[in-house]
Amino acid sequence: MHTLLWPVAVLTLSIACSSSGQSKNNRANTVEVLHWWTSGAEAAALQVLRRALTDQAIGWVDMPVAGGGGSNAMTVLRARVASGNPPTAVQMLGFDILDWGAEKITTDLNDVAKAEGWNEVVPKALQAFSVYDGAWIAAPVNVHSTNWIWANRKILDEVGIKPPQTWQELVGALDAIQRAGYIALAHGGQAWQEATIFDSVVLATGGPEFYRKAMIARDDGALRSATMREVFARMRTLRTYVDPNFPGRDWNLASAMVIKGRAAMQIMGDWAKGEFSSANQKSGEDFLCFRFPGTQGSVLFNSDQFVMFDVGDKRRPAQVALARSILSPEFQIAFNRIKGSVPARIDVSDHAFDDCGKKAMAELKQAADSGTLLGSFAHGHTGPAAVKNAIYDVVTEHFNGNATPEQATAQLVDAVRTASQ
Ligand code: GAL
């Protein structure tokens, strides 16, 4: 029994998806792609890939399952695999990729990787997830980063604030914005979004070494430290700047609040930039991008990769064309400009990117060179899904409830211990 096949919670949904895809799916020259790119900019970016395949006369069966971080998509995937019918390619993050690699039902892309020189052009930090047991099993499509703030420039100018550089400055700015009658922080109350804020707060409060110890090594001392209590205290402070309608709100609706000038800032990964750009907003003019105060110099990354499942020899040529298209330099530029991310290749020029994109590319390189490029916990790059989900629960319960920093810290220690067993 594959360990990843349970719990299969959304069987009905998955059967609905698979039967609609199945007849088309039998056509050899078609790829079926499972992903969670359902916002306007995400869908537009994916369209670039779809078009690249259409140009090669390859069909596309789309299988969208909403939900940032991909937990919902992973549940649907488990159901599909359990029914013996995996999709051609599945959007996936970090440790999920390695977990599926261990199941031995992915395909080996080493021949394509060799012919296309992937070993030389894909950053090593990404290859750590694309390659399992010596075999390329995934094609990385981008590099995103979570420790960003997206701000409405007009509101900041009106209130007279510059991008804050420290925690104290951030709190001062949020207070001033609230006093001016705006929603200070646009936020969507979903566990993965709260976890995304937590990424930045842990890094800002403890620095990169602390982040590494607590989130990657899951060191007990770091997890139960005074610094972690301070992290939860800061999460509580941020909660006071969110409007009452935040529960359940999708992240792109929170971005829209900033775009429309109802709210001043959103703490979110750079997929938010995709929403600003597709609303015709210009970086530097209409919106500002800056690192979460206290995290300058470090980059928390997540790389979306398409994991290729073993779908048999007949369907392999289309699958290989998909993988090859994903890593072509032209596609990487066209796609990532729309998506808000940066290319998953080191040999692509930043020429076509806006200010925020150029900054992201430069900072990614600096962080990789100086050892401060760290995986995003919220987006699956620090540990297995079981641990990630256990931490999600603690963070979201604390954000939405009344637990003290001490109680939340104790819950975190317990959750990590139990999930790691
Ligand atoms: C992340 C994913 C991004 C973006 C975001 C919101 O997990 O890596 O590409 O799509 O979710 O949907």
Short mmCIF file of N, CA, C and O in Angstrom, two decimals, residues 56 75 127 141 193 215 246 280 360 374 381:
data_model
loop_
_atom_site.label_atom_id
_atom_site.label_comp_id
_atom_site.label_asym_id
_atom_site.label_seq_id
_atom_site.Cartn_x
_atom_site.Cartn_y
_atom_site.Cartn_z
N GLN A 56 2.45 22.61 -30.62
CA GLN A 56 3.08 21.33 -31.00
C GLN A 56 2.00 20.27 -31.26
O GLN A 56 2.30 19.08 -31.25
N THR A 75 -4.65 15.98 -2.16
CA THR A 75 -5.69 15.02 -1.78
C THR A 75 -6.32 14.41 -3.03
O THR A 75 -6.54 13.20 -3.11
N GLN A 127 17.20 21.57 -7.80
CA GLN A 127 17.48 20.18 -8.17
C GLN A 127 17.33 19.25 -6.98
O GLN A 127 17.00 18.07 -7.13
N VAL A 141 9.23 25.01 -12.80
CA VAL A 141 8.66 26.02 -13.68
C VAL A 141 9.03 27.44 -13.22
O VAL A 141 9.02 28.37 -14.03
N GLN A 193 -2.49 30.68 4.21
CA GLN A 193 -2.14 32.11 4.16
C GLN A 193 -1.57 32.55 5.49
O GLN A 193 -0.62 33.36 5.55
N MET A 215 12.60 25.73 11.70
CA MET A 215 11.70 25.26 10.65
C MET A 215 12.30 24.13 9.82
O MET A 215 11.56 23.29 9.30
N PHE A 246 -12.11 38.76 7.22
CA PHE A 246 -11.01 38.00 6.62
C PHE A 246 -11.23 36.49 6.54
O PHE A 246 -10.71 35.86 5.61
N ASN A 280 -3.04 45.72 -14.53
CA ASN A 280 -2.33 46.84 -15.16
C ASN A 280 -1.68 47.79 -14.19
O ASN A 280 -1.53 48.98 -14.48
N ALA A 360 13.92 40.58 -7.35
CA ALA A 360 13.78 39.19 -6.92
C ALA A 360 14.90 38.33 -7.49
O ALA A 360 15.48 37.49 -6.79
N LEU A 374 16.61 30.08 1.82
CA LEU A 374 16.02 29.05 2.69
C LEU A 374 14.65 28.65 2.14
O LEU A 374 13.92 29.49 1.59
N HIS A 381 8.70 23.51 1.58
CA HIS A 381 10.12 23.33 1.31
C HIS A 381 10.99 23.15 2.55
O HIS A 381 12.21 23.29 2.49
#
